[in-house]
Short mmCIF file of N, CA and C in Angstrom, two decimals:
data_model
loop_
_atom_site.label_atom_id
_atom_site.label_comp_id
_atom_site.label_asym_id
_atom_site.label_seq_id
_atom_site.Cartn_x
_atom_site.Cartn_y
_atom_site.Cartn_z
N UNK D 14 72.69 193.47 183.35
CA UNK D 14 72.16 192.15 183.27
C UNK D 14 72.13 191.66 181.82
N UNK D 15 72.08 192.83 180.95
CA UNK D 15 71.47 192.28 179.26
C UNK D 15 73.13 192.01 178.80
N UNK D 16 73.78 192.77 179.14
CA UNK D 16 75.63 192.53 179.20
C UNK D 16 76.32 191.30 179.57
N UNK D 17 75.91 190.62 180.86
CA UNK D 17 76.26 189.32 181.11
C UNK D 17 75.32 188.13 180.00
N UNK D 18 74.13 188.30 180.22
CA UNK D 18 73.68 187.19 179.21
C UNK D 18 73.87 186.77 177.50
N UNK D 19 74.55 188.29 177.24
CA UNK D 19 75.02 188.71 176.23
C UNK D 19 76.57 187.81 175.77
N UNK D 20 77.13 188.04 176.79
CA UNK D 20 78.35 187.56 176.76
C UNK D 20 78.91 185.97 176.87
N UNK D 21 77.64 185.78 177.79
CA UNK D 21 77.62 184.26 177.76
C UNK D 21 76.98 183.42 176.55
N UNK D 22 76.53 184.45 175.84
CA UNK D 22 75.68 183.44 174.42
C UNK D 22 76.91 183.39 173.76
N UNK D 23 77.72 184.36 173.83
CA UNK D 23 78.65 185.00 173.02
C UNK D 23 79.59 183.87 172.90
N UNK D 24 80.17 183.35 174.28
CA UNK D 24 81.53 182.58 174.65
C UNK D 24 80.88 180.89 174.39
N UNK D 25 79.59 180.30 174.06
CA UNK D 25 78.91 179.34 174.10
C UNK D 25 79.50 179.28 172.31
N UNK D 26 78.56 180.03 172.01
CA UNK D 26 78.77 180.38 170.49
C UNK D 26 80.15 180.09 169.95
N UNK D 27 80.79 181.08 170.59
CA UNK D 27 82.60 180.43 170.19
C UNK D 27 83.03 179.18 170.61
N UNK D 28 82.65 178.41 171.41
CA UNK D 28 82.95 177.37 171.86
C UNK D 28 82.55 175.87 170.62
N UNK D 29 81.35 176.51 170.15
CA UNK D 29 80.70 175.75 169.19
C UNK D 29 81.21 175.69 167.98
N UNK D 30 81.96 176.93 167.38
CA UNK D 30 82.42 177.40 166.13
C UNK D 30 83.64 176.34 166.38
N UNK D 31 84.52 176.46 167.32
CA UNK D 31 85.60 175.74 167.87
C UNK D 31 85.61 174.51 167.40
N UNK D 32 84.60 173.52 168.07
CA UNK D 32 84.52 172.39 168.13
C UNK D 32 84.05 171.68 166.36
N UNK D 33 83.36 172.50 166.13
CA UNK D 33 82.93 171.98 164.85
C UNK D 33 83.90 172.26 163.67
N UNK D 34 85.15 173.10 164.15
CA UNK D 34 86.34 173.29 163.09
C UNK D 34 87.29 172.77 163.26
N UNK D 35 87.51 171.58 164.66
CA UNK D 35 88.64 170.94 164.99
C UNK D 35 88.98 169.84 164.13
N UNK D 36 87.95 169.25 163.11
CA UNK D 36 88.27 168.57 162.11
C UNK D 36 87.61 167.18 161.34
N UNK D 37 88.01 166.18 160.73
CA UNK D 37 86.62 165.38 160.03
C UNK D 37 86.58 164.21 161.43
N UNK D 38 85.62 163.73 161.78
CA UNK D 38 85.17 162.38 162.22
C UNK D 38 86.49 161.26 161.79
N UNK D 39 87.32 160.67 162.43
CA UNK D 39 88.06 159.44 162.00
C UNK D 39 87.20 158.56 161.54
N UNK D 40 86.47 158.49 162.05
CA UNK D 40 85.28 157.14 161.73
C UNK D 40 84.48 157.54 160.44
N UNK D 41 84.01 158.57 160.22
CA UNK D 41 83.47 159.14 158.98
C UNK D 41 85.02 158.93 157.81
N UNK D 42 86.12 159.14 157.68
CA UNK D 42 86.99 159.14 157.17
C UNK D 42 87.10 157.46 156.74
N UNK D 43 87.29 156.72 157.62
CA UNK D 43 87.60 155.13 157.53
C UNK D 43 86.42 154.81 156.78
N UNK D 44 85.10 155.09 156.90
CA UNK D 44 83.92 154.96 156.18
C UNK D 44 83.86 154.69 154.91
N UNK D 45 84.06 156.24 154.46
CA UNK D 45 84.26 156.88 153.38
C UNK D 45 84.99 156.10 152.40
N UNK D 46 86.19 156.22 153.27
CA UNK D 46 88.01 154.94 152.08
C UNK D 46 86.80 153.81 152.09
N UNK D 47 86.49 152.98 153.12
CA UNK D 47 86.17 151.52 152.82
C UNK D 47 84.84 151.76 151.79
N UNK D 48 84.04 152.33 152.02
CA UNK D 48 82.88 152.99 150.93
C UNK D 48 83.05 152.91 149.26
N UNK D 49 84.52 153.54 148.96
CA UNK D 49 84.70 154.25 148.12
C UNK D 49 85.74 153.10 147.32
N UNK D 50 86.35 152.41 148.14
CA UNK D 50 87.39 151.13 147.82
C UNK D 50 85.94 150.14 147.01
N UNK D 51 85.29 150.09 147.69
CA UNK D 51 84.09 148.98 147.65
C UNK D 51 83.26 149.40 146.14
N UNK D 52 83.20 150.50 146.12
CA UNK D 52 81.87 151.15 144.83
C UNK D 52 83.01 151.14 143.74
N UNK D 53 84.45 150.99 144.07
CA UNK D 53 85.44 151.03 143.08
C UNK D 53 85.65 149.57 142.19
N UNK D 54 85.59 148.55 143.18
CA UNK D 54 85.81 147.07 142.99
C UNK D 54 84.51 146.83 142.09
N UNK D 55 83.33 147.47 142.54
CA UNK D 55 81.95 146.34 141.93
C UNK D 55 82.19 147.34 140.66
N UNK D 56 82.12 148.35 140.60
CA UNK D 56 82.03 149.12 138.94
C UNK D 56 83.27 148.26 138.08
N UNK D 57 84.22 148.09 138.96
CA UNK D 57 85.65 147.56 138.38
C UNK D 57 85.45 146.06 137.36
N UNK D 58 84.65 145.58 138.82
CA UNK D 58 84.08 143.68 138.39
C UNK D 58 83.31 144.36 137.19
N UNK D 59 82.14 144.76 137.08
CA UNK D 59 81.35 145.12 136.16
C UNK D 59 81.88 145.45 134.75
N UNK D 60 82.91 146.11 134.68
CA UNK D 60 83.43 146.53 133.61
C UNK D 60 83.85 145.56 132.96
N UNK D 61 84.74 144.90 133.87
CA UNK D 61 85.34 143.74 133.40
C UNK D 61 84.75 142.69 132.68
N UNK D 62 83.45 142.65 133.52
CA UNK D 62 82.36 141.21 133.16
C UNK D 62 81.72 141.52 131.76
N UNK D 63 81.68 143.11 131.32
CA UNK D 63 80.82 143.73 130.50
C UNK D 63 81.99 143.26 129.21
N UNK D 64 83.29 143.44 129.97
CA UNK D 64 84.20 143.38 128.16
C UNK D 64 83.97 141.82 128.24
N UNK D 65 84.28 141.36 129.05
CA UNK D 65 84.56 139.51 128.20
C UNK D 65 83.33 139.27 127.69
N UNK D 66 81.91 139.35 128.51
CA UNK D 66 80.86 138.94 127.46
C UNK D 66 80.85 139.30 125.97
N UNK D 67 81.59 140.81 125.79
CA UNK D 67 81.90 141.03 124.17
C UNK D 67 83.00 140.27 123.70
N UNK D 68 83.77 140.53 124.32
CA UNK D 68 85.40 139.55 123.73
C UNK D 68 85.27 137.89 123.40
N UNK D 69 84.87 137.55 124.59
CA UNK D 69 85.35 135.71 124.32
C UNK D 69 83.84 135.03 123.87
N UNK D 70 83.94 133.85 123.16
CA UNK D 70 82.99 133.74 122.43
C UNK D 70 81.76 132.80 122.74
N UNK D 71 81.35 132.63 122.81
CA UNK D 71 80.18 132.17 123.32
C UNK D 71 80.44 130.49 123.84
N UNK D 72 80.01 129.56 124.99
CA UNK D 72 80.46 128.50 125.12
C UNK D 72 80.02 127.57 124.23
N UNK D 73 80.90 126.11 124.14
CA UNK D 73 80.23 125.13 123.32
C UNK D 73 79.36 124.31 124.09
N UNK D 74 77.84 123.78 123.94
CA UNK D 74 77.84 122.96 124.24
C UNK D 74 77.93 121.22 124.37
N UNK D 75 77.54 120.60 124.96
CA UNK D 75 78.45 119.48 124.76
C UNK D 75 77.58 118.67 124.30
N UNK D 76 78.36 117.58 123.58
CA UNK D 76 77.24 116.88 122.38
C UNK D 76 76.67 115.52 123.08
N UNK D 77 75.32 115.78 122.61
CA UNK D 77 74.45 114.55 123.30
C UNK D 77 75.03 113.18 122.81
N UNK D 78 74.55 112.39 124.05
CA UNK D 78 75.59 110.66 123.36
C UNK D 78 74.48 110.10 123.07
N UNK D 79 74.10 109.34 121.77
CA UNK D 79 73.61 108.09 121.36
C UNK D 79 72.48 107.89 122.14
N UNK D 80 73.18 107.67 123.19
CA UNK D 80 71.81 106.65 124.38
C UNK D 80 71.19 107.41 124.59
N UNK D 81 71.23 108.92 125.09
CA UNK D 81 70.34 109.77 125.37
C UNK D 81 69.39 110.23 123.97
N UNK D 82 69.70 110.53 123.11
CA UNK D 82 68.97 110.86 122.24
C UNK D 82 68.37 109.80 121.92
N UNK D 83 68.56 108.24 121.88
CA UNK D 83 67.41 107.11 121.56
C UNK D 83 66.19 107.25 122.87
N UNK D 84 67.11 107.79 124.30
CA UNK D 84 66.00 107.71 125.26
C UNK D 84 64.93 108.60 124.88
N UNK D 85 65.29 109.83 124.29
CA UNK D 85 64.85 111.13 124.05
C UNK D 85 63.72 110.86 123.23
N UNK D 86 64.05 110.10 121.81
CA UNK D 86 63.33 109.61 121.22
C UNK D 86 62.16 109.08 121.55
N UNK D 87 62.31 108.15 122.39
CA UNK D 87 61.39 106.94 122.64
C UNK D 87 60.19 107.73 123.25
N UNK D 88 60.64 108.92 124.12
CA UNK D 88 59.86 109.32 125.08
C UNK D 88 58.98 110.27 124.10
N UNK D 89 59.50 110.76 123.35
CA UNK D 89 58.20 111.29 122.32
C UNK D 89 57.74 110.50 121.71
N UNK D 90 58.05 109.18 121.49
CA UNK D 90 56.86 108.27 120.65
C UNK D 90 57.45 107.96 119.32
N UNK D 91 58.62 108.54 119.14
CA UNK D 91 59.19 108.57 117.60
C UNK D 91 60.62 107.18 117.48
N UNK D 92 60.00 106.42 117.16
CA UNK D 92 60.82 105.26 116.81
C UNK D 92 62.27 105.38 116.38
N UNK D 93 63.26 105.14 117.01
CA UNK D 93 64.39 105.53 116.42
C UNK D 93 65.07 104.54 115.51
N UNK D 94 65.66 105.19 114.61
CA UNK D 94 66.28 104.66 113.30
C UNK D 94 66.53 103.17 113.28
N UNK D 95 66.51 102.32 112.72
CA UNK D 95 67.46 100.92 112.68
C UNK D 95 66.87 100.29 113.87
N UNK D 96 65.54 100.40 114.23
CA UNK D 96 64.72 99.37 115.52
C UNK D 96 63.40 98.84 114.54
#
């Protein structure tokens, strides 16, 4: 009796070793590439974004017109030139 139950843990056991060495998950595999494509691109962008902020030079901005700076004026109370 201890012989048969023996044998049957035995052939369960191999059955298990079997299955778990037949090979990776396809779906774990496709994962992985799209995973690994993806953590490649954002470090990639990153790098990239990291050199031009050193390389190219800072933007210009654009110069206030006349009218706005008399409006600008007025609104603090400060009389503008030639009024």
């Amino acid at each position: 009796m201890e012989d048969e139950f023996a044998g049957q843990n035995f052939e369960s056991t191999g059955n298990v070793i079997k299955d778990e060495a037949a090979g990776f998950n396809p779906g774990l595999i496709v994962l992985l590439l799209v995973g690994g494509l993806l953590l490649i691109f954002i470090v990639g962008n990153y790098v990239l974004y990291y050199q031009a902020q050193k390389t190219l030079p800072p933007k210009k901005k654009k110069p206030v017109s006349k009218k706005k700076m008399k409006r600008e004026r007025l609104k603090q109370g400060v009389s503008a030139p030639g009024e």
